[in-house]
Structure formats: structure tokens, C-alpha cells
Amino acid sequence: MRLRKIFPFFLLGLMTISFWSCKDDEDTLPEVEPGSNAAINRWISEVMEEAYYWLENLGTPISENSDPEDYFESLLFRPTDRFSVIYPDYQELLNSLNGVTLEAGYEFILFRESQNSDNVIAEITYIKKNSPAATAGLRRGDIIRTINGQQMTVTNFREVIGAISSQHTITYLRYNEGSQAFENQGQLQLTPVQLAENPNFLDTIYTINNQKIGYVVYHFFAPGPGNNSNAYDQETDAIFAKFKAEGINHLIVDFRYNGGGFVSSAINLASLIAPGVSTNDIFLKRKFNSFLSRFDEFKNVNAKFLSKSQNLGNTLSGNRVYVLTSSRTASASELIINGLKPYMDVFIIGDVTTGKNVGSVPIEDEDNPQNSYGLLPIVFQSFNSQDKSDYSNGFTPNITAKETAERLRQFGDVNEQLLRTAITQITGTPPSGRFEKLDRMDLGSTLDLKVRSGTMVENFEIN
């Protein structure tokens, strides 16, 4: 046996892992050119035969000279494995996990223009701070009609939205509260930039019927904009310090667009919420495949809560936290829900979540500089302190409220559907307004294309 270091990052966390490999026959394989598909695919095979969670169900590989993406796909345990993926550029993968991407700074959901039309429109879900879209004045709820002058349809929208990764134009509509109708806003030109998105999107405090409610919108899990940065975690700490100082007695955490990220940040956030926890309390347990589980380093791999002075402690009424979800709430977001359940009442409002109770690892080929590929194979399953991991079909909300059933209002607006539902549940007072219901089907979102969608990432070492 020999010691191999096959991946520096552990997704459901960033971590360094070293372990023994029993592949004594590797030196007998015929030599291949480092930049060839055969060399890349041989590396893929080595990684998967050691790290893949469903090791006993590993697929039969196709030709070693095949395209690496096809080769990787041939090994996966589909359809059980919905999440393992391969990326052509490992560094771009890491940047994306930290929220750094080339973009104009807006996300949207796609719908048919009407039940009887094949035309597709895009409703903007949120605008990122300090982005070209923010400078241009775009808002959540704006409706995009065309991109580069082209009308989207049910057959071409995937191709058309591909244009937003470079300079492009849009025509769009905006809802006028006075006329209660969407009005044409003309055309905008947008140029993507290398944008570092901050996951701390919005925080505010409401006092309604003598109830003090803290509300935070958190879009993904990342400690900071780059390696060795924890600026975002520090900002999250400051938000909760403010909540604590203001004496909130209810907390609403908005994960509707949160597809996951670094577990270290999930632990940080959970440690700000869970009452009475200490560094002795388990937040997360992991189970690895039959090969890795033979080694002591991969037994009882648990993550514990942090000791945080900003923790809200026992101040939350009914020992409850309200979590807003959608079908895109995934991975590290679901980890928070599952990890908090043994310690408090997690009251979910929104849609059924994605259902990812397994974790991936971003892996690079450190021995071959001509191999730029990065892998994200599933390598473990996550459990909470009570050994529960029964959410592969997602978490079912206590109250179902799909935001696509209404036109989108601004984040923080007390009439916004999911926030309104949570406030009503807290105060017991129903809203006074009338809200038009929409019958429309979600065709997809730009969020579905994010590298971080459905991921969990962590910062610790196993040696």
C-alpha cells in the first residue's frame, strides 16, 4: 500500500484528505500521454474506485480513449446518483463555489407567457449588489421578453439564455402599482463582469403586534470571496449580533434560492441559531463507502457546533426557527434543517426541497498539470446527531406556499408571499390585502446552472 492524496477539497466541505491506496497494479498499466483522454480517464477511474459513495454499484467503464465527460458518466450509479458531475476547469469550479463568476448579476425563472402560448418569459428573482444589472436599475419581478432581440420559446429558451454569459441586450417589462399592469421599459445592454456575490443578501427587523421578528435572506454558503477569506461569515455574525442586541423573539431564514455551498458556513450559521449548543454537540455525521470506512480517519467523522457569542440562544419564542424554502433549496440548506431538528422546532414554509442528503468532493489531478478537469463525485451521506438522514425526497413544508403562484414582490416586502405567510403564522393576524393567484409552471432557472447548485463544502482536515 502507499499513501495517496487524491483530493484537497471535501464538498459538503473543503478539507484535505490523505488515505492508503491498495492499487498496487497501477505501475503495470501501459504508459499514456499526460494530456490524452486515456490519461485523464485513468485518473477518473482511480478516484472513483476509491472515493465514490456507491462503490459496489460503480458502472462499467467505456473505452479509456473516450471523451472524459462520457467516461465519467459511464461510471455513475444513475438514477440513484442525481448529483455527481465533472467540470472541464477545476479552478473555475472553485471560483464558482465561492460565488465568483463572470455574469451581469441577475437571476431569473422561466415560464410560458400563457397557458396556450409556446412563448417563454423570464421573471427576475433577484439582482446582485454592485453588479451591472444593479447599476442598470433592474429589479426583482421585472419580466424579460427578449434576449438579443430573440423571443424565447419552449424549444429555444435553453439556447437563448446561453447568451447572457457575454455582452447582451434584453427588453423587459415592469409592474406599475398605480396602473396595476406591466409596462414596457424598453431595451438594456448588459456586459458581464467577474462578480463576487455576497450570500448575505438582506437582513431586517420587523415589529408587528408586539412581536419582534428578525428576517435574513441567505443565498448560498461561502465563508468569503476566495480561499482563506471568512468575510461573509463575519458579516453573518454581525447580522445575528444585531438581532440579539435588538432582542428579536422570532427568526425567519430565507433559503428559497440557496442551493448549498461550504459546510463550514452552514455550521457557522447553525451555531448562531441552535439554542444551548456547545462545541460538544454534534451538528453532522458522515458515512463513507466500504473502502474508505476501513480506515480510522473515515470512521466517526463528525462536525460539531461552534461556540458563538452572537448565538440567539433561548430567545426564540417556542424554541422555533422559520425557514423559507423552494424546490431549489438544497444540500447545505437542507443540512441546516436536518442538523437543527434535534435541537429545536424547524418550521418550514414554501415548497418541497430538493432532497440532497449526500455530499460531494471537488477533486483535481495534482499529478498531471495537463489535466484541467475537476470532479464532483458523491462520496458520503450526511446524518444529524440522531442518525437521521431521511430527506432524499426533500423536506415537506409545514405550510405550502409556492412563490411562483404570485407575481414576485421585493425581498423584505411584508406582502411578499413567503414572508407574508411566515409573519401571519407568527402574529396570528392574516394579511388585509388581496393577492392575485397565477397558474403557471416553472420551466427552469439560471440558478439551476450554477456550479454551487446542490453542493455542500467544508474546511477541516483528516490526516
PDB file of C-alpha atoms in Angstrom, residues 111-325:
ATOM      1  CA  PHE A 111     -42.424  30.481 -17.564  1.00  0.00           C
ATOM      2  CA  ARG A 112     -44.721  30.101 -20.534  1.00  0.00           C
ATOM      3  CA  GLU A 113     -46.131  33.503 -21.445  1.00  0.00           C
ATOM      4  CA  SER A 114     -49.610  31.993 -21.102  1.00  0.00           C
ATOM      5  CA  GLN A 115     -51.152  28.541 -20.861  1.00  0.00           C
ATOM      6  CA  ASN A 116     -51.856  28.475 -24.602  1.00  0.00           C
ATOM      7  CA  SER A 117     -48.581  30.024 -25.788  1.00  0.00           C
ATOM      8  CA  ASP A 118     -45.217  28.475 -26.605  1.00  0.00           C
ATOM      9  CA  ASN A 119     -43.520  31.818 -25.941  1.00  0.00           C
ATOM     10  CA  VAL A 120     -41.363  31.899 -22.808  1.00  0.00           C
ATOM     11  CA  ILE A 121     -40.734  34.847 -20.490  1.00  0.00           C
ATOM     12  CA  ALA A 122     -38.246  35.247 -17.653  1.00  0.00           C
ATOM     13  CA  GLU A 123     -39.158  36.796 -14.287  1.00  0.00           C
ATOM     14  CA  ILE A 124     -36.156  38.232 -12.430  1.00  0.00           C
ATOM     15  CA  THR A 125     -35.809  36.656  -8.970  1.00  0.00           C
ATOM     16  CA  TYR A 126     -33.018  38.842  -7.592  1.00  0.00           C
ATOM     17  CA  ILE A 127     -30.350  41.363  -8.522  1.00  0.00           C
ATOM     18  CA  LYS A 128     -26.839  41.072  -7.085  1.00  0.00           C
ATOM     19  CA  LYS A 129     -25.259  44.024  -5.321  1.00  0.00           C
ATOM     20  CA  ASN A 130     -22.629  46.050  -7.211  1.00  0.00           C
ATOM     21  CA  SER A 131     -23.445  44.245 -10.458  1.00  0.00           C
ATOM     22  CA  PRO A 132     -24.096  45.626 -13.974  1.00  0.00           C
ATOM     23  CA  ALA A 133     -27.756  44.598 -13.539  1.00  0.00           C
ATOM     24  CA  ALA A 134     -27.985  46.641 -10.322  1.00  0.00           C
ATOM     25  CA  THR A 135     -26.346  49.664 -11.979  1.00  0.00           C
ATOM     26  CA  ALA A 136     -28.799  49.364 -14.873  1.00  0.00           C
ATOM     27  CA  GLY A 137     -31.711  49.522 -12.416  1.00  0.00           C
ATOM     28  CA  LEU A 138     -33.194  46.062 -12.944  1.00  0.00           C
ATOM     29  CA  ARG A 139     -35.416  44.799 -10.127  1.00  0.00           C
ATOM     30  CA  ARG A 140     -36.848  41.578  -8.784  1.00  0.00           C
ATOM     31  CA  GLY A 141     -40.165  40.964 -10.548  1.00  0.00           C
ATOM     32  CA  ASP A 142     -39.171  42.549 -13.868  1.00  0.00           C
ATOM     33  CA  ILE A 143     -40.206  40.427 -16.866  1.00  0.00           C
ATOM     34  CA  ILE A 144     -37.699  39.784 -19.656  1.00  0.00           C
ATOM     35  CA  ARG A 145     -39.354  39.392 -23.064  1.00  0.00           C
ATOM     36  CA  THR A 146     -36.377  39.004 -25.411  1.00  0.00           C
ATOM     37  CA  ILE A 147     -32.624  38.434 -25.230  1.00  0.00           C
ATOM     38  CA  ASN A 148     -30.570  39.899 -28.088  1.00  0.00           C
ATOM     39  CA  GLY A 149     -33.843  40.605 -29.850  1.00  0.00           C
ATOM     40  CA  GLN A 150     -34.858  36.958 -29.862  1.00  0.00           C
ATOM     41  CA  GLN A 151     -38.159  35.782 -28.450  1.00  0.00           C
ATOM     42  CA  MET A 152     -37.714  32.771 -26.182  1.00  0.00           C
ATOM     43  CA  THR A 153     -39.900  29.721 -26.827  1.00  0.00           C
ATOM     44  CA  VAL A 154     -40.298  26.302 -25.234  1.00  0.00           C
ATOM     45  CA  THR A 155     -37.957  24.880 -27.895  1.00  0.00           C
ATOM     46  CA  ASN A 156     -35.187  27.510 -27.941  1.00  0.00           C
ATOM     47  CA  PHE A 157     -35.016  29.103 -24.460  1.00  0.00           C
ATOM     48  CA  ARG A 158     -32.063  26.960 -23.310  1.00  0.00           C
ATOM     49  CA  GLU A 159     -30.013  28.152 -26.268  1.00  0.00           C
ATOM     50  CA  VAL A 160     -31.154  31.783 -25.997  1.00  0.00           C
ATOM     51  CA  ILE A 161     -30.307  32.201 -22.306  1.00  0.00           C
ATOM     52  CA  GLY A 162     -26.799  30.973 -23.053  1.00  0.00           C
ATOM     53  CA  ALA A 163     -26.145  34.446 -24.473  1.00  0.00           C
ATOM     54  CA  ILE A 164     -26.225  36.133 -21.043  1.00  0.00           C
ATOM     55  CA  SER A 165     -22.673  34.944 -20.275  1.00  0.00           C
ATOM     56  CA  SER A 166     -21.386  37.580 -22.722  1.00  0.00           C
ATOM     57  CA  GLN A 167     -22.475  41.116 -23.659  1.00  0.00           C
ATOM     58  CA  HIS A 168     -26.184  41.064 -24.490  1.00  0.00           C
ATOM     59  CA  THR A 169     -29.361  43.122 -24.680  1.00  0.00           C
ATOM     60  CA  ILE A 170     -32.751  42.491 -23.093  1.00  0.00           C
ATOM     61  CA  THR A 171     -36.199  44.000 -23.493  1.00  0.00           C
ATOM     62  CA  TYR A 172     -38.251  43.953 -20.313  1.00  0.00           C
ATOM     63  CA  LEU A 173     -41.467  44.947 -18.528  1.00  0.00           C
ATOM     64  CA  ARG A 174     -42.038  46.309 -15.013  1.00  0.00           C
ATOM     65  CA  TYR A 175     -45.167  46.164 -12.885  1.00  0.00           C
ATOM     66  CA  ASN A 176     -46.744  49.558 -12.189  1.00  0.00           C
ATOM     67  CA  GLU A 177     -48.516  49.531  -8.818  1.00  0.00           C
ATOM     68  CA  GLY A 178     -50.629  52.521  -9.856  1.00  0.00           C
ATOM     69  CA  SER A 179     -51.996  51.068 -13.093  1.00  0.00           C
ATOM     70  CA  GLN A 180     -51.714  47.510 -11.749  1.00  0.00           C
ATOM     71  CA  ALA A 181     -50.238  46.380 -15.052  1.00  0.00           C
ATOM     72  CA  PHE A 182     -46.845  45.511 -16.561  1.00  0.00           C
ATOM     73  CA  GLU A 183     -45.397  48.304 -18.692  1.00  0.00           C
ATOM     74  CA  ASN A 184     -42.682  48.200 -21.351  1.00  0.00           C
ATOM     75  CA  GLN A 185     -39.310  49.519 -20.142  1.00  0.00           C
ATOM     76  CA  GLY A 186     -37.503  49.307 -23.473  1.00  0.00           C
ATOM     77  CA  GLN A 187     -34.091  47.772 -24.073  1.00  0.00           C
ATOM     78  CA  LEU A 188     -30.975  47.428 -21.901  1.00  0.00           C
ATOM     79  CA  GLN A 189     -27.450  46.370 -22.782  1.00  0.00           C
ATOM     80  CA  LEU A 190     -25.587  44.374 -20.129  1.00  0.00           C
ATOM     81  CA  THR A 191     -21.912  43.402 -20.022  1.00  0.00           C
ATOM     82  CA  PRO A 192     -20.862  40.586 -17.658  1.00  0.00           C
ATOM     83  CA  VAL A 193     -18.036  41.174 -15.182  1.00  0.00           C
ATOM     84  CA  GLN A 194     -16.132  38.925 -12.782  1.00  0.00           C
ATOM     85  CA  LEU A 195     -18.542  39.297  -9.881  1.00  0.00           C
ATOM     86  CA  ALA A 196     -18.088  38.167  -6.287  1.00  0.00           C
ATOM     87  CA  GLU A 197     -21.603  37.598  -4.950  1.00  0.00           C
ATOM     88  CA  ASN A 198     -22.187  38.100  -1.221  1.00  0.00           C
ATOM     89  CA  PRO A 199     -24.566  35.431   0.167  1.00  0.00           C
ATOM     90  CA  ASN A 200     -25.810  37.825   2.879  1.00  0.00           C
ATOM     91  CA  PHE A 201     -28.449  39.385   0.640  1.00  0.00           C
ATOM     92  CA  LEU A 202     -30.812  41.109   3.087  1.00  0.00           C
ATOM     93  CA  ASP A 203     -31.475  41.412   6.807  1.00  0.00           C
ATOM     94  CA  THR A 204     -34.106  43.423   8.604  1.00  0.00           C
ATOM     95  CA  ILE A 205     -36.166  43.543  11.794  1.00  0.00           C
ATOM     96  CA  TYR A 206     -39.958  43.968  11.959  1.00  0.00           C
ATOM     97  CA  THR A 207     -42.074  44.812  14.980  1.00  0.00           C
ATOM     98  CA  ILE A 208     -45.623  43.602  14.333  1.00  0.00           C
ATOM     99  CA  ASN A 209     -48.293  43.124  17.019  1.00  0.00           C
ATOM    100  CA  ASN A 210     -45.609  43.423  19.703  1.00  0.00           C
ATOM    101  CA  GLN A 211     -43.618  40.615  18.062  1.00  0.00           C
ATOM    102  CA  LYS A 212     -40.022  41.448  17.103  1.00  0.00           C
ATOM    103  CA  ILE A 213     -39.072  39.433  14.018  1.00  0.00           C
ATOM    104  CA  GLY A 214     -35.599  39.067  12.517  1.00  0.00           C
ATOM    105  CA  TYR A 215     -35.505  38.230   8.799  1.00  0.00           C
ATOM    106  CA  VAL A 216     -32.394  37.214   6.864  1.00  0.00           C
ATOM    107  CA  VAL A 217     -32.064  36.224   3.187  1.00  0.00           C
ATOM    108  CA  TYR A 218     -29.047  33.977   2.637  1.00  0.00           C
ATOM    109  CA  HIS A 219     -28.431  32.796  -0.940  1.00  0.00           C
ATOM    110  CA  PHE A 220     -25.565  30.279  -0.663  1.00  0.00           C
ATOM    111  CA  PHE A 221     -22.915  29.094   1.791  1.00  0.00           C
ATOM    112  CA  ALA A 222     -19.404  30.532   1.444  1.00  0.00           C
ATOM    113  CA  PRO A 223     -17.056  31.878   4.129  1.00  0.00           C
ATOM    114  CA  GLY A 224     -15.661  34.574   1.840  1.00  0.00           C
ATOM    115  CA  PRO A 225     -14.996  35.587  -1.769  1.00  0.00           C
ATOM    116  CA  GLY A 226     -11.822  33.495  -2.023  1.00  0.00           C
ATOM    117  CA  ASN A 227      -9.620  30.945  -0.325  1.00  0.00           C
ATOM    118  CA  ASN A 228      -8.626  31.825   3.253  1.00  0.00           C
ATOM    119  CA  SER A 229     -11.300  34.547   3.493  1.00  0.00           C
ATOM    120  CA  ASN A 230     -14.091  34.480   6.069  1.00  0.00           C
ATOM    121  CA  ALA A 231     -15.526  37.937   5.342  1.00  0.00           C
ATOM    122  CA  TYR A 232     -19.019  36.576   4.629  1.00  0.00           C
ATOM    123  CA  ASP A 233     -19.115  34.508   7.824  1.00  0.00           C
ATOM    124  CA  GLN A 234     -18.063  37.586   9.797  1.00  0.00           C
ATOM    125  CA  GLU A 235     -20.854  39.570   8.186  1.00  0.00           C
ATOM    126  CA  THR A 236     -23.349  36.839   9.127  1.00  0.00           C
ATOM    127  CA  ASP A 237     -22.065  37.013  12.715  1.00  0.00           C
ATOM    128  CA  ALA A 238     -22.622  40.783  12.711  1.00  0.00           C
ATOM    129  CA  ILE A 239     -26.211  40.357  11.472  1.00  0.00           C
ATOM    130  CA  PHE A 240     -27.003  37.978  14.325  1.00  0.00           C
ATOM    131  CA  ALA A 241     -25.225  40.213  16.837  1.00  0.00           C
ATOM    132  CA  LYS A 242     -27.633  42.957  15.751  1.00  0.00           C
ATOM    133  CA  PHE A 243     -30.633  40.605  16.059  1.00  0.00           C
ATOM    134  CA  LYS A 244     -29.512  39.657  19.560  1.00  0.00           C
ATOM    135  CA  ALA A 245     -28.918  43.259  20.621  1.00  0.00           C
ATOM    136  CA  GLU A 246     -32.356  44.261  19.330  1.00  0.00           C
ATOM    137  CA  GLY A 247     -33.989  41.437  21.282  1.00  0.00           C
ATOM    138  CA  ILE A 248     -35.786  39.638  18.470  1.00  0.00           C
ATOM    139  CA  ASN A 249     -38.028  36.796  19.607  1.00  0.00           C
ATOM    140  CA  HIS A 250     -38.731  35.253  16.177  1.00  0.00           C
ATOM    141  CA  LEU A 251     -36.318  34.372  13.352  1.00  0.00           C
ATOM    142  CA  ILE A 252     -37.100  33.817   9.664  1.00  0.00           C
ATOM    143  CA  VAL A 253     -34.284  32.416   7.497  1.00  0.00           C
ATOM    144  CA  ASP A 254     -34.897  32.627   3.738  1.00  0.00           C
ATOM    145  CA  PHE A 255     -33.264  29.730   1.844  1.00  0.00           C
ATOM    146  CA  ARG A 256     -35.587  29.740  -1.173  1.00  0.00           C
ATOM    147  CA  TYR A 257     -32.711  30.219  -3.658  1.00  0.00           C
ATOM    148  CA  ASN A 258     -29.984  28.604  -1.570  1.00  0.00           C
ATOM    149  CA  GLY A 259     -28.628  25.572  -3.410  1.00  0.00           C
ATOM    150  CA  GLY A 260     -25.831  24.857  -0.938  1.00  0.00           C
ATOM    151  CA  GLY A 261     -22.127  25.564  -0.520  1.00  0.00           C
ATOM    152  CA  PHE A 262     -19.479  25.271   2.154  1.00  0.00           C
ATOM    153  CA  VAL A 263     -20.404  23.252   5.221  1.00  0.00           C
ATOM    154  CA  SER A 264     -18.131  25.416   7.368  1.00  0.00           C
ATOM    155  CA  SER A 265     -20.514  28.323   6.726  1.00  0.00           C
ATOM    156  CA  ALA A 266     -23.524  26.083   7.366  1.00  0.00           C
ATOM    157  CA  ILE A 267     -22.034  25.157  10.742  1.00  0.00           C
ATOM    158  CA  ASN A 268     -21.376  28.829  11.445  1.00  0.00           C
ATOM    159  CA  LEU A 269     -24.983  29.792  10.696  1.00  0.00           C
ATOM    160  CA  ALA A 270     -26.453  26.841  12.600  1.00  0.00           C
ATOM    161  CA  SER A 271     -24.288  27.765  15.597  1.00  0.00           C
ATOM    162  CA  LEU A 272     -25.887  31.226  15.598  1.00  0.00           C
ATOM    163  CA  ILE A 273     -29.394  29.731  15.731  1.00  0.00           C
ATOM    164  CA  ALA A 274     -29.460  26.489  17.758  1.00  0.00           C
ATOM    165  CA  PRO A 275     -30.275  27.050  21.444  1.00  0.00           C
ATOM    166  CA  GLY A 276     -27.973  25.804  24.161  1.00  0.00           C
ATOM    167  CA  VAL A 277     -25.394  24.181  21.887  1.00  0.00           C
ATOM    168  CA  SER A 278     -21.685  23.968  22.586  1.00  0.00           C
ATOM    169  CA  THR A 279     -18.593  22.567  20.923  1.00  0.00           C
ATOM    170  CA  ASN A 280     -19.558  19.195  22.417  1.00  0.00           C
ATOM    171  CA  ASP A 281     -22.800  18.960  20.418  1.00  0.00           C
ATOM    172  CA  ILE A 282     -22.861  17.182  17.055  1.00  0.00           C
ATOM    173  CA  PHE A 283     -24.266  19.015  14.043  1.00  0.00           C
ATOM    174  CA  LEU A 284     -23.377  16.498  11.322  1.00  0.00           C
ATOM    175  CA  LYS A 285     -22.242  12.887  10.898  1.00  0.00           C
ATOM    176  CA  ARG A 286     -20.868  11.367   7.678  1.00  0.00           C
ATOM    177  CA  LYS A 287     -20.898   7.849   6.257  1.00  0.00           C
ATOM    178  CA  PHE A 288     -18.348   6.904   3.561  1.00  0.00           C
ATOM    179  CA  ASN A 289     -18.104   3.949   1.191  1.00  0.00           C
ATOM    180  CA  SER A 290     -16.984   0.449   2.178  1.00  0.00           C
ATOM    181  CA  PHE A 291     -13.376   1.071   1.116  1.00  0.00           C
ATOM    182  CA  LEU A 292     -12.811   4.342   2.975  1.00  0.00           C
ATOM    183  CA  SER A 293     -14.719   3.102   6.019  1.00  0.00           C
ATOM    184  CA  ARG A 294     -11.943   0.570   6.639  1.00  0.00           C
ATOM    185  CA  PHE A 295      -9.636   3.398   7.746  1.00  0.00           C
ATOM    186  CA  ASP A 296      -9.868   5.053  11.152  1.00  0.00           C
ATOM    187  CA  GLU A 297      -9.726   8.521   9.562  1.00  0.00           C
ATOM    188  CA  PHE A 298     -13.084   7.862   7.898  1.00  0.00           C
ATOM    189  CA  LYS A 299     -14.895   6.490  10.933  1.00  0.00           C
ATOM    190  CA  ASN A 300     -16.953   8.773  13.172  1.00  0.00           C
ATOM    191  CA  VAL A 301     -16.235  11.832  11.010  1.00  0.00           C
ATOM    192  CA  ASN A 302     -18.473  14.295  12.830  1.00  0.00           C
ATOM    193  CA  ALA A 303     -18.812  18.068  12.714  1.00  0.00           C
ATOM    194  CA  LYS A 304     -19.743  19.885  15.912  1.00  0.00           C
ATOM    195  CA  PHE A 305     -21.317  23.257  16.606  1.00  0.00           C
ATOM    196  CA  LEU A 306     -19.188  26.335  17.253  1.00  0.00           C
ATOM    197  CA  SER A 307     -19.301  28.493  20.355  1.00  0.00           C
ATOM    198  CA  LYS A 308     -20.698  31.844  19.134  1.00  0.00           C
ATOM    199  CA  SER A 309     -21.259  34.895  21.323  1.00  0.00           C
ATOM    200  CA  GLN A 310     -23.842  36.074  18.768  1.00  0.00           C
ATOM    201  CA  ASN A 311     -25.970  32.940  19.260  1.00  0.00           C
ATOM    202  CA  LEU A 312     -29.626  33.779  19.789  1.00  0.00           C
ATOM    203  CA  GLY A 313     -29.775  31.091  22.464  1.00  0.00           C
ATOM    204  CA  ASN A 314     -33.152  30.604  24.106  1.00  0.00           C
ATOM    205  CA  THR A 315     -34.567  33.958  22.997  1.00  0.00           C
ATOM    206  CA  LEU A 316     -36.653  32.490  20.152  1.00  0.00           C
ATOM    207  CA  SER A 317     -40.301  32.027  21.076  1.00  0.00           C
ATOM    208  CA  GLY A 318     -41.371  28.390  21.160  1.00  0.00           C
ATOM    209  CA  ASN A 319     -37.782  27.296  20.509  1.00  0.00           C
ATOM    210  CA  ARG A 320     -38.663  27.670  16.811  1.00  0.00           C
ATOM    211  CA  VAL A 321     -36.976  28.957  13.656  1.00  0.00           C
ATOM    212  CA  TYR A 322     -38.929  29.621  10.452  1.00  0.00           C
ATOM    213  CA  VAL A 323     -37.234  28.527   7.212  1.00  0.00           C
ATOM    214  CA  LEU A 324     -38.497  29.665   3.785  1.00  0.00           C
ATOM    215  CA  THR A 325     -37.890  27.139   1.009  1.00  0.00           C
TER     216      THR A 325
END
